[in-house]
XYZ file of C-alpha atoms in Angstrom:
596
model
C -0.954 36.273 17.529
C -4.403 37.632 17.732
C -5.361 37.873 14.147
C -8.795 38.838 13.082
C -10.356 40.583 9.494
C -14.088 40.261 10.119
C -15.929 37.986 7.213
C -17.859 39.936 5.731
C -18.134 38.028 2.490
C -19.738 35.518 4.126
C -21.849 37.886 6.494
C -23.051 38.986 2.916
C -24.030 35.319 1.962
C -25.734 34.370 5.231
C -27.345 37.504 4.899
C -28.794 38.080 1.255
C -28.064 34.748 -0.167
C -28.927 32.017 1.917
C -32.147 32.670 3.862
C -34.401 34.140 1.435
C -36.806 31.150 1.360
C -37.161 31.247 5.387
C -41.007 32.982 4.969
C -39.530 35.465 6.989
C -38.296 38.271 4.746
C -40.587 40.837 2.884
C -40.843 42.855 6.768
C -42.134 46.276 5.677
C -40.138 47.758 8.887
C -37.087 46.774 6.880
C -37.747 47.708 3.350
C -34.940 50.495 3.596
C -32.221 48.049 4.153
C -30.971 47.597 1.419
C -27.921 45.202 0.847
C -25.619 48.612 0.227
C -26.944 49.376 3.633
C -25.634 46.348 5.159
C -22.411 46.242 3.503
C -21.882 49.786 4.995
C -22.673 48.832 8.195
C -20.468 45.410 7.967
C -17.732 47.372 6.440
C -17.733 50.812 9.607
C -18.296 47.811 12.278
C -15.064 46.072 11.276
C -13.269 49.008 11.123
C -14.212 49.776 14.859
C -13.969 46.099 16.119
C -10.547 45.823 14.682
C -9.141 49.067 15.096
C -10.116 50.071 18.417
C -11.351 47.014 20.025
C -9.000 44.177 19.031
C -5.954 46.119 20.480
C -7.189 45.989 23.770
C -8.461 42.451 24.017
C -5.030 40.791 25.030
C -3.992 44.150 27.152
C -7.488 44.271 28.908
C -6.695 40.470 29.552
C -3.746 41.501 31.549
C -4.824 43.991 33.471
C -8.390 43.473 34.391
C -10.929 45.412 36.233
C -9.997 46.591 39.698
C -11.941 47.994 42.794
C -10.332 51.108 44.475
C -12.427 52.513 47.355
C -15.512 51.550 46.724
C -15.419 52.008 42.658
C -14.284 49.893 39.541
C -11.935 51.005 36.825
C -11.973 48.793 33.855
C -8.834 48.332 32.019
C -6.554 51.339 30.227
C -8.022 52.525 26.517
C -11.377 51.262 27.630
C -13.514 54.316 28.244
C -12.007 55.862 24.888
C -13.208 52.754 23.516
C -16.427 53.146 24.754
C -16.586 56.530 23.881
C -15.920 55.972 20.195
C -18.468 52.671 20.292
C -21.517 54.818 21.772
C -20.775 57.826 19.720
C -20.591 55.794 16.482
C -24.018 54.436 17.441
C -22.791 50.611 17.702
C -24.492 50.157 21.003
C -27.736 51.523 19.473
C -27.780 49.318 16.092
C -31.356 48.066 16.670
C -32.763 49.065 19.621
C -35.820 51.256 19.084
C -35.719 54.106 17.414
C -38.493 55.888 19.884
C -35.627 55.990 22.239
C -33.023 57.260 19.934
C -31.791 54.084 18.890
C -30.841 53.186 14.796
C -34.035 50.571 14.668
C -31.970 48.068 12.333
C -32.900 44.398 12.210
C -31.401 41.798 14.099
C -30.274 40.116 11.304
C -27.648 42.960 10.756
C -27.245 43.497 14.139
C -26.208 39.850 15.025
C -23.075 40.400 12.646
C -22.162 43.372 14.322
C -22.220 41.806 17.376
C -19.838 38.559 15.927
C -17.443 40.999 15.334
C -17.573 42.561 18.920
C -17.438 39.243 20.420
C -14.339 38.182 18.303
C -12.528 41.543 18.713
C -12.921 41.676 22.266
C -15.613 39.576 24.229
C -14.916 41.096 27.472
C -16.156 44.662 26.295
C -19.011 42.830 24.461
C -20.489 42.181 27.582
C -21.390 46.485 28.474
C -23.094 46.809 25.608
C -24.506 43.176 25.713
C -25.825 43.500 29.281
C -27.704 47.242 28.526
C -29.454 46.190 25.555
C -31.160 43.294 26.862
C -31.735 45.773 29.913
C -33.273 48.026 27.700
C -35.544 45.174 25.941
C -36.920 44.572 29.545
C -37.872 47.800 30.670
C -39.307 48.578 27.394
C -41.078 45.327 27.514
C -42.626 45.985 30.758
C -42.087 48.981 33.192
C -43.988 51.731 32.974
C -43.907 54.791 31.230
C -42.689 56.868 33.399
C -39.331 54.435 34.284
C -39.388 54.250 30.065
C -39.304 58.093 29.726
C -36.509 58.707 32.544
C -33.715 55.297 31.846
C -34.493 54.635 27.994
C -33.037 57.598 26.395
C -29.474 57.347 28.533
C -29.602 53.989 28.252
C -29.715 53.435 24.686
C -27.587 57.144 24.002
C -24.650 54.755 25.956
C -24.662 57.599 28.423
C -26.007 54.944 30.630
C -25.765 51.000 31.145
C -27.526 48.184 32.605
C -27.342 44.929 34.663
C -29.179 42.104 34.900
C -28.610 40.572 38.790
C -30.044 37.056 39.709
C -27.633 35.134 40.992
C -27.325 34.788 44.900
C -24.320 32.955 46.726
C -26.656 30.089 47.203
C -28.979 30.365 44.547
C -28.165 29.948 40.973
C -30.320 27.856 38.335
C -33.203 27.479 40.843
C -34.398 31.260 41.697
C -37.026 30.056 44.165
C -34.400 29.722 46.396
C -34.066 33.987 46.150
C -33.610 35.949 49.293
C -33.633 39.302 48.255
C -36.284 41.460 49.662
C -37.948 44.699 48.533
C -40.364 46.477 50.480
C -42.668 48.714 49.726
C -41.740 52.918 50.997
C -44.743 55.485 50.874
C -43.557 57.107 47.690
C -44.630 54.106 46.165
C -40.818 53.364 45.624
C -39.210 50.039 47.357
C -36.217 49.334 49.985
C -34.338 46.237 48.241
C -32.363 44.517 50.088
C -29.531 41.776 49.466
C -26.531 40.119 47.987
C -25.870 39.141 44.512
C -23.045 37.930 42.714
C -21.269 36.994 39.314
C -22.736 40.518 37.955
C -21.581 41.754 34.416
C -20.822 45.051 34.498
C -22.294 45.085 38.067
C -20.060 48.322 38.092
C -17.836 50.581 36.002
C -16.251 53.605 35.192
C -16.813 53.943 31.660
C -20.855 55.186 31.578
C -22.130 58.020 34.046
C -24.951 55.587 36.048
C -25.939 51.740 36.039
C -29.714 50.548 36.039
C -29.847 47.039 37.764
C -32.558 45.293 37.305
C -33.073 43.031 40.553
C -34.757 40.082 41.184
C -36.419 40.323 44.910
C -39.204 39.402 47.171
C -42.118 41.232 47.901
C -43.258 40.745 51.798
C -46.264 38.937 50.691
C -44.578 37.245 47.954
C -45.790 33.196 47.664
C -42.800 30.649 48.201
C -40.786 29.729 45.020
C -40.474 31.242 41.454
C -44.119 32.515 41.945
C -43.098 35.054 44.523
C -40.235 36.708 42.164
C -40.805 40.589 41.563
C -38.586 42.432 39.362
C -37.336 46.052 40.263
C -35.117 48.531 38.548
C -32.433 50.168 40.878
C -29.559 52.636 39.556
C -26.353 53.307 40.989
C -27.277 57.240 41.146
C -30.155 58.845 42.078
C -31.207 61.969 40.560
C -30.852 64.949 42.530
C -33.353 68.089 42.680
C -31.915 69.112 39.432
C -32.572 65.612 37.764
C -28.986 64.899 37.597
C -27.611 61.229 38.405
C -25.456 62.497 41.828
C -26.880 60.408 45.192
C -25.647 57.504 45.907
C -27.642 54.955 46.183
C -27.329 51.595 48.391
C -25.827 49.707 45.491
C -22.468 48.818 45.982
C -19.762 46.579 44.346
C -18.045 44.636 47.181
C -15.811 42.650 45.387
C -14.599 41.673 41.848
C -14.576 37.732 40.687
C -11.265 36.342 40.224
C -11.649 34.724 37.061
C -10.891 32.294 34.471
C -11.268 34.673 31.894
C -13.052 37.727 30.217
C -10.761 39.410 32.936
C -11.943 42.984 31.377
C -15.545 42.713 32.042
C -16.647 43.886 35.977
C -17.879 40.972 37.307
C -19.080 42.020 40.563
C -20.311 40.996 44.008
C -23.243 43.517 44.799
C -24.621 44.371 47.693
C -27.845 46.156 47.902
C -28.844 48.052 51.178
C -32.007 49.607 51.179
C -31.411 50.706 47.746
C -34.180 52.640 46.530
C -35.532 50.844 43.083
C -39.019 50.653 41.298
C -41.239 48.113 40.375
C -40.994 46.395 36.644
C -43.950 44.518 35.237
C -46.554 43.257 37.782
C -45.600 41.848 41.052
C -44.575 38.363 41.767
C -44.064 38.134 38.123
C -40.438 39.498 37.471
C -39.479 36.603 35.867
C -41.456 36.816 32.988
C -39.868 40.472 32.701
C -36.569 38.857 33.885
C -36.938 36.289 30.652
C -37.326 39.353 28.140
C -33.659 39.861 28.915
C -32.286 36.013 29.514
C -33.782 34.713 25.965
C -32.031 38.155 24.368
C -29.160 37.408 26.301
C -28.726 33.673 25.110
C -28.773 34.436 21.850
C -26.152 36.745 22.579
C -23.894 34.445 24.717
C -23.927 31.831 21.482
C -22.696 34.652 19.029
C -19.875 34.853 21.886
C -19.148 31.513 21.016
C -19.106 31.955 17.159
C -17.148 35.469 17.942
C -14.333 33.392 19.896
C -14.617 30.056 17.180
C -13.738 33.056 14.108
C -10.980 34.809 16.263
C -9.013 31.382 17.038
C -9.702 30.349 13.286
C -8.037 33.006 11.508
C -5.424 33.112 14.107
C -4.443 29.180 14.130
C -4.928 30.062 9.836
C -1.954 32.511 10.074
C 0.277 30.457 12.507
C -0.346 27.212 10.105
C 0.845 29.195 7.302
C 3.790 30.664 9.119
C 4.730 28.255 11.386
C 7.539 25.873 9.494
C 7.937 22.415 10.717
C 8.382 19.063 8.872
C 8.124 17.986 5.711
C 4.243 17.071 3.603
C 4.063 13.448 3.892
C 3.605 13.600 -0.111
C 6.880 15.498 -0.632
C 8.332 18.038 -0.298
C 6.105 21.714 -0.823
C 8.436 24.325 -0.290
C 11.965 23.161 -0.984
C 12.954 27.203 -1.252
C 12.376 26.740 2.908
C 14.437 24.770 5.604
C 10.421 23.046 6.032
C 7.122 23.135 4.760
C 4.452 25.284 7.314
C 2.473 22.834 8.832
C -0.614 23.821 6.940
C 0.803 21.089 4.637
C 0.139 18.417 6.827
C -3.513 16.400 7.308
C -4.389 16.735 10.792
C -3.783 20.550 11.023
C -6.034 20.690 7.794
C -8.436 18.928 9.832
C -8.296 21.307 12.949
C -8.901 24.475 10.613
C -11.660 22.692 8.541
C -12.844 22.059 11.919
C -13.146 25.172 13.009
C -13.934 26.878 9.959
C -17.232 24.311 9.604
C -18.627 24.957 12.881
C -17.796 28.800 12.336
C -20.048 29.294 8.869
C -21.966 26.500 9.987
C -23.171 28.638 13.387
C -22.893 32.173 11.189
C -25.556 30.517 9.140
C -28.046 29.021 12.096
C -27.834 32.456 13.119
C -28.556 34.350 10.668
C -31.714 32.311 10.545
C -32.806 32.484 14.093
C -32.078 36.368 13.349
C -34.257 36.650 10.500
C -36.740 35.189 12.830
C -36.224 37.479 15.828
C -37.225 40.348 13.333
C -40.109 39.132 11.830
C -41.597 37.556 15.454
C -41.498 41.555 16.250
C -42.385 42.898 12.737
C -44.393 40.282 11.103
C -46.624 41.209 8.367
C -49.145 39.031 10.082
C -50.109 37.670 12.615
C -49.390 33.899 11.342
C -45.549 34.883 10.530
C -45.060 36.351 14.281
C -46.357 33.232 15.345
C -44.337 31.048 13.025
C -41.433 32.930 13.890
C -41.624 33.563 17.510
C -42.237 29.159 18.106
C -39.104 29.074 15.648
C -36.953 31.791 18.103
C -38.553 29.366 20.960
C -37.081 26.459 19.721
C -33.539 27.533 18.728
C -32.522 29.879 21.268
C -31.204 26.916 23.574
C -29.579 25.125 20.450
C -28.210 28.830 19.737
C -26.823 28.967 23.030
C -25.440 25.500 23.872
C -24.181 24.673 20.435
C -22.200 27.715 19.293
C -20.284 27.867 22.654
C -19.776 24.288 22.831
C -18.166 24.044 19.524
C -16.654 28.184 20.346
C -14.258 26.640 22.992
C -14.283 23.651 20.963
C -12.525 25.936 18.233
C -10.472 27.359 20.952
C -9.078 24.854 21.879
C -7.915 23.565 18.049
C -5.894 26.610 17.808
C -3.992 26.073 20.647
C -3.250 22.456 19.406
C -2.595 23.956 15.749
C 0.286 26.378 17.874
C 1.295 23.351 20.079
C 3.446 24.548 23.239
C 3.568 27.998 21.592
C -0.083 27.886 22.139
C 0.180 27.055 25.937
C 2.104 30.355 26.433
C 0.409 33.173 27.186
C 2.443 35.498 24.512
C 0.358 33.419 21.588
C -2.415 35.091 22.651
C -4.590 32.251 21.725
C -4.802 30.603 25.185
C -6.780 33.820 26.312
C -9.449 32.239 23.622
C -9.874 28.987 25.289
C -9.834 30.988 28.974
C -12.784 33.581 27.008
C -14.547 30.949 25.646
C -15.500 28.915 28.678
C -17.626 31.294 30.447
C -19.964 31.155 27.474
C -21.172 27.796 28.032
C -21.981 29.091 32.078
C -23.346 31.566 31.967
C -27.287 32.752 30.901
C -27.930 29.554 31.802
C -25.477 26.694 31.435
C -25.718 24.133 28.613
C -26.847 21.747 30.647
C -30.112 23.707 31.695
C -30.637 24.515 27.640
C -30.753 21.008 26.644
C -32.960 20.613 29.850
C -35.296 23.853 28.352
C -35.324 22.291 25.235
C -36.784 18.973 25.687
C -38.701 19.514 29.058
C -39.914 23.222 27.623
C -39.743 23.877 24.001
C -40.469 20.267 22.611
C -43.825 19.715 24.601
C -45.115 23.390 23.830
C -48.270 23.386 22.019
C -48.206 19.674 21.182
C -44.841 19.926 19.423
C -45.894 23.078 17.404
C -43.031 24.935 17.685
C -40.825 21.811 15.704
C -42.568 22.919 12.232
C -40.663 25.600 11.769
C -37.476 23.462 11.831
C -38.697 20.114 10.234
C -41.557 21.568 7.885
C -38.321 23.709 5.527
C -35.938 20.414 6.261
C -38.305 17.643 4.704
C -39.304 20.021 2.141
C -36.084 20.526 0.921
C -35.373 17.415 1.299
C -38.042 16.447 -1.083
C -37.411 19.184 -3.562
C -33.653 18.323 -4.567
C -34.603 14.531 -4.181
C -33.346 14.336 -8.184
C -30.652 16.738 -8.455
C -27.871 14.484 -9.011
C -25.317 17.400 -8.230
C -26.753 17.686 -4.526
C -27.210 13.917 -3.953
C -24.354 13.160 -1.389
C -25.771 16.147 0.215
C -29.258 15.524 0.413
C -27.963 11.681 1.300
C -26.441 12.967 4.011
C -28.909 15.313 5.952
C -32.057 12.561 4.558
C -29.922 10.244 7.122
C -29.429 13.105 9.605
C -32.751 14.491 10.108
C -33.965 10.547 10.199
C -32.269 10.252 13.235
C -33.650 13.414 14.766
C -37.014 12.392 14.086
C -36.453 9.297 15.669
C -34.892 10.651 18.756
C -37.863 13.093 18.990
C -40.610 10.473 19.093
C -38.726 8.150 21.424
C -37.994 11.206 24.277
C -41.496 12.499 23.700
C -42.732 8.600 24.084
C -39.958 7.521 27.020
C -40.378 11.172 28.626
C -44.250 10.996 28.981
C -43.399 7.329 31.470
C -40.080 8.785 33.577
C -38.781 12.344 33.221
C -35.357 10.907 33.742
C -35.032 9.439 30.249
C -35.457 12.875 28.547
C -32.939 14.430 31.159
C -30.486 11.622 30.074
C -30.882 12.656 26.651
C -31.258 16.288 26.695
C -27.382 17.318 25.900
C -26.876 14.636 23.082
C -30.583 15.640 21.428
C -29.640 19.528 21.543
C -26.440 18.410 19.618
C -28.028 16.455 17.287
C -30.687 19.002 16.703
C -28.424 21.934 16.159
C -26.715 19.197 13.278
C -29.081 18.874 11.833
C -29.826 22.499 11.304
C -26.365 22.994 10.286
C -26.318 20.447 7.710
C -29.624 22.145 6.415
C -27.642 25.212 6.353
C -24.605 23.351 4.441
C -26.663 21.714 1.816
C -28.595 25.077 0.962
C -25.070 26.357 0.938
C -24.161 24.520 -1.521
C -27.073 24.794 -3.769
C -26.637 28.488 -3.467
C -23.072 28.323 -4.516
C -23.560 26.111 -7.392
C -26.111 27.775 -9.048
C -23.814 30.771 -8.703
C -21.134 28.625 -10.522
C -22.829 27.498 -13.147
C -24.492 30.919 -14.077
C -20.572 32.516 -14.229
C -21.390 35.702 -11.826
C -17.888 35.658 -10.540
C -15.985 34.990 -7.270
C -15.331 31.505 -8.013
C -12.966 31.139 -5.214
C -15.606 32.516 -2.781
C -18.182 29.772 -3.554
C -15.720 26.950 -4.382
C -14.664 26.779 -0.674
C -18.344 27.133 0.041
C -18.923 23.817 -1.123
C -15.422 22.294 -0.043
C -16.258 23.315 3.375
C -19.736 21.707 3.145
C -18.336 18.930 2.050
C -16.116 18.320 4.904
C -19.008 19.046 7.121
C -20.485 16.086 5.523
C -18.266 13.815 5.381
C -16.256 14.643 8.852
C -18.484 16.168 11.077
C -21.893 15.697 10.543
C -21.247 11.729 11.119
C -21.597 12.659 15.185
C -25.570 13.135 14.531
C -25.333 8.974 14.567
C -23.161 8.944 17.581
C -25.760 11.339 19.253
C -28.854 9.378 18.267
C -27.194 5.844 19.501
C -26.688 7.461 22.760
C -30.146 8.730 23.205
C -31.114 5.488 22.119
C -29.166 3.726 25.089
C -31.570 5.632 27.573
C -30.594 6.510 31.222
C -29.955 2.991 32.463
C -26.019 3.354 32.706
C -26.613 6.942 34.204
C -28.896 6.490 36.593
C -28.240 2.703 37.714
C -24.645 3.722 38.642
C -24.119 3.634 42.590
C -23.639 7.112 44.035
C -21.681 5.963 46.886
C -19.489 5.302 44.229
C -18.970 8.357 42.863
């Protein structure tokens, strides 16, 4: 079964508990947001996710998107759904209010958004699509283009696409053949194919605002010569009413793996009338507005799924009766013990359930960030916290959907066959999940951005903001005997990062090939690191709450039993990850590719 009750206790920690040392709180913007507010907010959004979007996730799964004469109709209940989610406001939680939207920080938003992406990941992706979309155009086109798409845009009246992607062009966009050129009116004739586009077409808003990647006719050769132009699916008529057609067509849905209920579409633009956004031959600066958005999205995908197949494997271990405990017998009342009794199902859901708050609290970190890299009291703490956003948004990415599908695929082994079949409902988790670590950018190309790009930036700069709170703490609780195994641990962990950093920055400088080799392994040791950070202020959180008697001892008991388990299961690959960055490229590269 799909089971899902969105966490908002620990949404609560992550979000007034644990991060309040970060330097990135005290935004003036936010001083109305109160943690009433939030609980509010935590407390309508689950109601939503799991009343009206969890009932169509395994339905929507079945019946996917189809194209009838020209025109895509997403699965049954989903335009009701959507209707409910824009009226509610969910798909306007904090984009600007100047637009119409709620204006509420990212660091509420980003729980919303688990919730969406656990409920229903497929429908995440309208919503997900238009507001980074709407954080492009708003970044860069001009006003006019603002005053006309913004308001139906963020009202939900409207959505948005972002199309790259060319049948032979993926990762390296200099390889884009779209054209655009220039008409009299100042307008532009684009011209082209795209494909894998999210939400490339639907029935559920009134028009669609693609943004397009394309070539000018003077355009330079390569990523240089990339403009960026915004073309709806209707243009307005005399009246200003979204009615003419315009040469933007869907030609084909994607028969996929998953996420059947999001439109991914093959597009075909023919002359399509579309505007410029930003300058030209730079539209992938404007482009990269809505990719970095979108990444951090993607990895709350991951830790959407992870939650989802955790409480559902949690239900079917409890239910699910088979064998006896190895240490006697629990339940002699029952024919068998549920299998929750035995030690490697425990360690599947502790599994799980350690990457899931480990990820929930990474990003509600990064999220804290986002807001205060836009509303920074200063100019310093925009700074600090954009270099911070810089450096995690790849480890956001990679890591929470590696370990999302990682968690998928637990809970099917926690079901066993019954989780092959497709009536579990779990399997559709592993088939969701997979996408995640594709798409935006595969993982591959973040571990790539992260030591090619964001390590080298400003001479290393932007690594303060994750080792600089790290060695502190370290330092800090160096005495406190009750932390000790903790701070033991990460002291060991965040040795090893250091280590790798200096010897890819020192290998890297002489042969690019030997930071390629260990991009992947150094993004997962990284994003360990920062999770065992996480842990360890968990825990110091949580026993300080003990020990002053406030109440919900359960709640902060398994705080520090999960951390615990993190530590002594899980964070244990950080060594496995340095030694293999230590080994360098030599069996990678050396191997024969004849004998492939």
């Amino acid at each position: 079964m799909q089971i899902y009750s969105a966490p908002i206790r620990d949404m609560q920690f992550v979000a007034h508990e644990l991060h309040t040392d970060d330097g990135f709180g005290g935004l003036p913007a936010f001083a109305e947001i109160t943690p009433d507010l939030v609980e509010a907010v935590l407390t309508e959004g689950a109601k939503i996710c799991e009343g009206v979007l969890l009932p169509l996730n395994r339905s929507g799964d079945e019946e996917g998107c189809t194209l009838e004469n020209g025109a895509v109709r997403t699965p049954a209940g989903f335009i009701d759904a959507w209707r409910q989610f824009a009226d509610g406001g969910w798909n306007a939680l904090v984009l600007p209010t100047q637009w119409g939207g709620q204006g509420l920080p990212e660091s509420v938003g980003k729980l919303v958004e688990e919730m969406i992406c656990a409920t229903n990941v497929s429908f995440s992706l309208y919503p997900g699509l238009t507001n980074g979309a709407i954080a492009a155009i708003d970044a860069y086109a001009s006003e006019e283009l603002k005053q006309a798409y913004l308001p139906k845009m963020v009202a939900g009246e409207w959505s948005g696409t972002m199309c790259l992607t060319e049948p032979h062009c993926g990762t390296d966009l200099g390889l884009l053949r779209t054209r655009a050129e220039p008409l009299t009116d100042g307008s532009y004739a684009v011209s082209g194919a795209k494909i894998f586009i999210s939400a490339g077409d639907q029935d559920l808003t009134g028009n669609i605002v693609h943004l397009v990647l394309a070539r000018l006719p003077d355009a330079p050769k390569g990523v240089k010569g990339i403009s960026l132009f915004l073309v709806p699916k209707l243009l307005p008529d005399d009246a200003g009413n979204p009615s003419i057609r315009n040469g933007a067509t869907c030609t084909a849905i994607e028969h996929k793996m998953g996420i059947k209920a999001s439109a991914t579409c093959q597009m075909l633009f023919e002359d399509a009338k579309g505007w410029l956004v930003g300058q030209p031959h730079r539209g992938l600066e404007a482009m990269f507005t809505m990719m970095n958005a979108e990444r951090v999205g993607v990895g709350i995908q991951g830790l959407g799924i992870g939650e989802a197949a955790y409480q559902s494997a949690v239900w079917y271990a409890k239910d699910r009766l088979q064998g006896r405990s190895l240490s006697g017998v629990k339940h002699p009342d029952k024919p068998a013990d549920p299998i929750i009794v035995h030690p490697d199902v425990r360690r599947m859901l502790l599994t799980m359930r350690a990457w899931n708050e480990g990820c929930r609290a990474i990003a509600g970190w990064v999220a804290r960030a986002l807001d205060a890299e836009k509303h920074g009291v200063d100019a310093e703490q925009r700074a600090r916290a954009a270099g911070f956003v810089a450096l995690m948004t790849p480890v956001v990415k990679a890591l929470f959907t590696d370990l999302g599908l990682e968690s998928a695929s637990l809970a099917v082994q926690v079901y066993g066959g019954h989780g092959f079949i497709r009536e579990s409902g779990v399997e559709q988790y592993m088939r969701d999940a997979r996408i995640a670590m594709l798409y935006e950018g595969t993982n591959g190309i973040q571990a790539l951005d992260l030591v090619g790009r964001k390590l080298p930036a400003d001479m290393g700069r932007n690594l303060r903001g994750l080792f600089h709170p790290i060695s502190a703490f370290i330092e800090d609780n160096a005495g406190d005997e009750a932390l000790a195994p903790t701070i033991t641990g990460l002291k060991r962990a965040f040795e090893a990062l250091q280590g790798a950093t200096a010897m890819i920055a020192e290998r890297g400088l002489r042969d690019p090939e030997e930071a390629g080799a260990a991009a992947t392994d150094y993004l997962r040791l990284m994003g360990l690191v920062a999770m065992a950070y996480c842990f360890a202020k968990s825990v110091k959180v949580a026993q300080a709450q003990l020990a002053a008697g406030t109440g919900e001892v359960g709640f902060y008991t398994a705080k520090i039993a999960t951390a615990r388990f993190f530590f002594d299961r899980l964070l244990p690959q950080a060594t496995a990850a340095f030694l293999a960055i230590k080994a360098g490229k030599a069996s990678i590269m050396a191997f024969d590719e004849a004998a492939f």
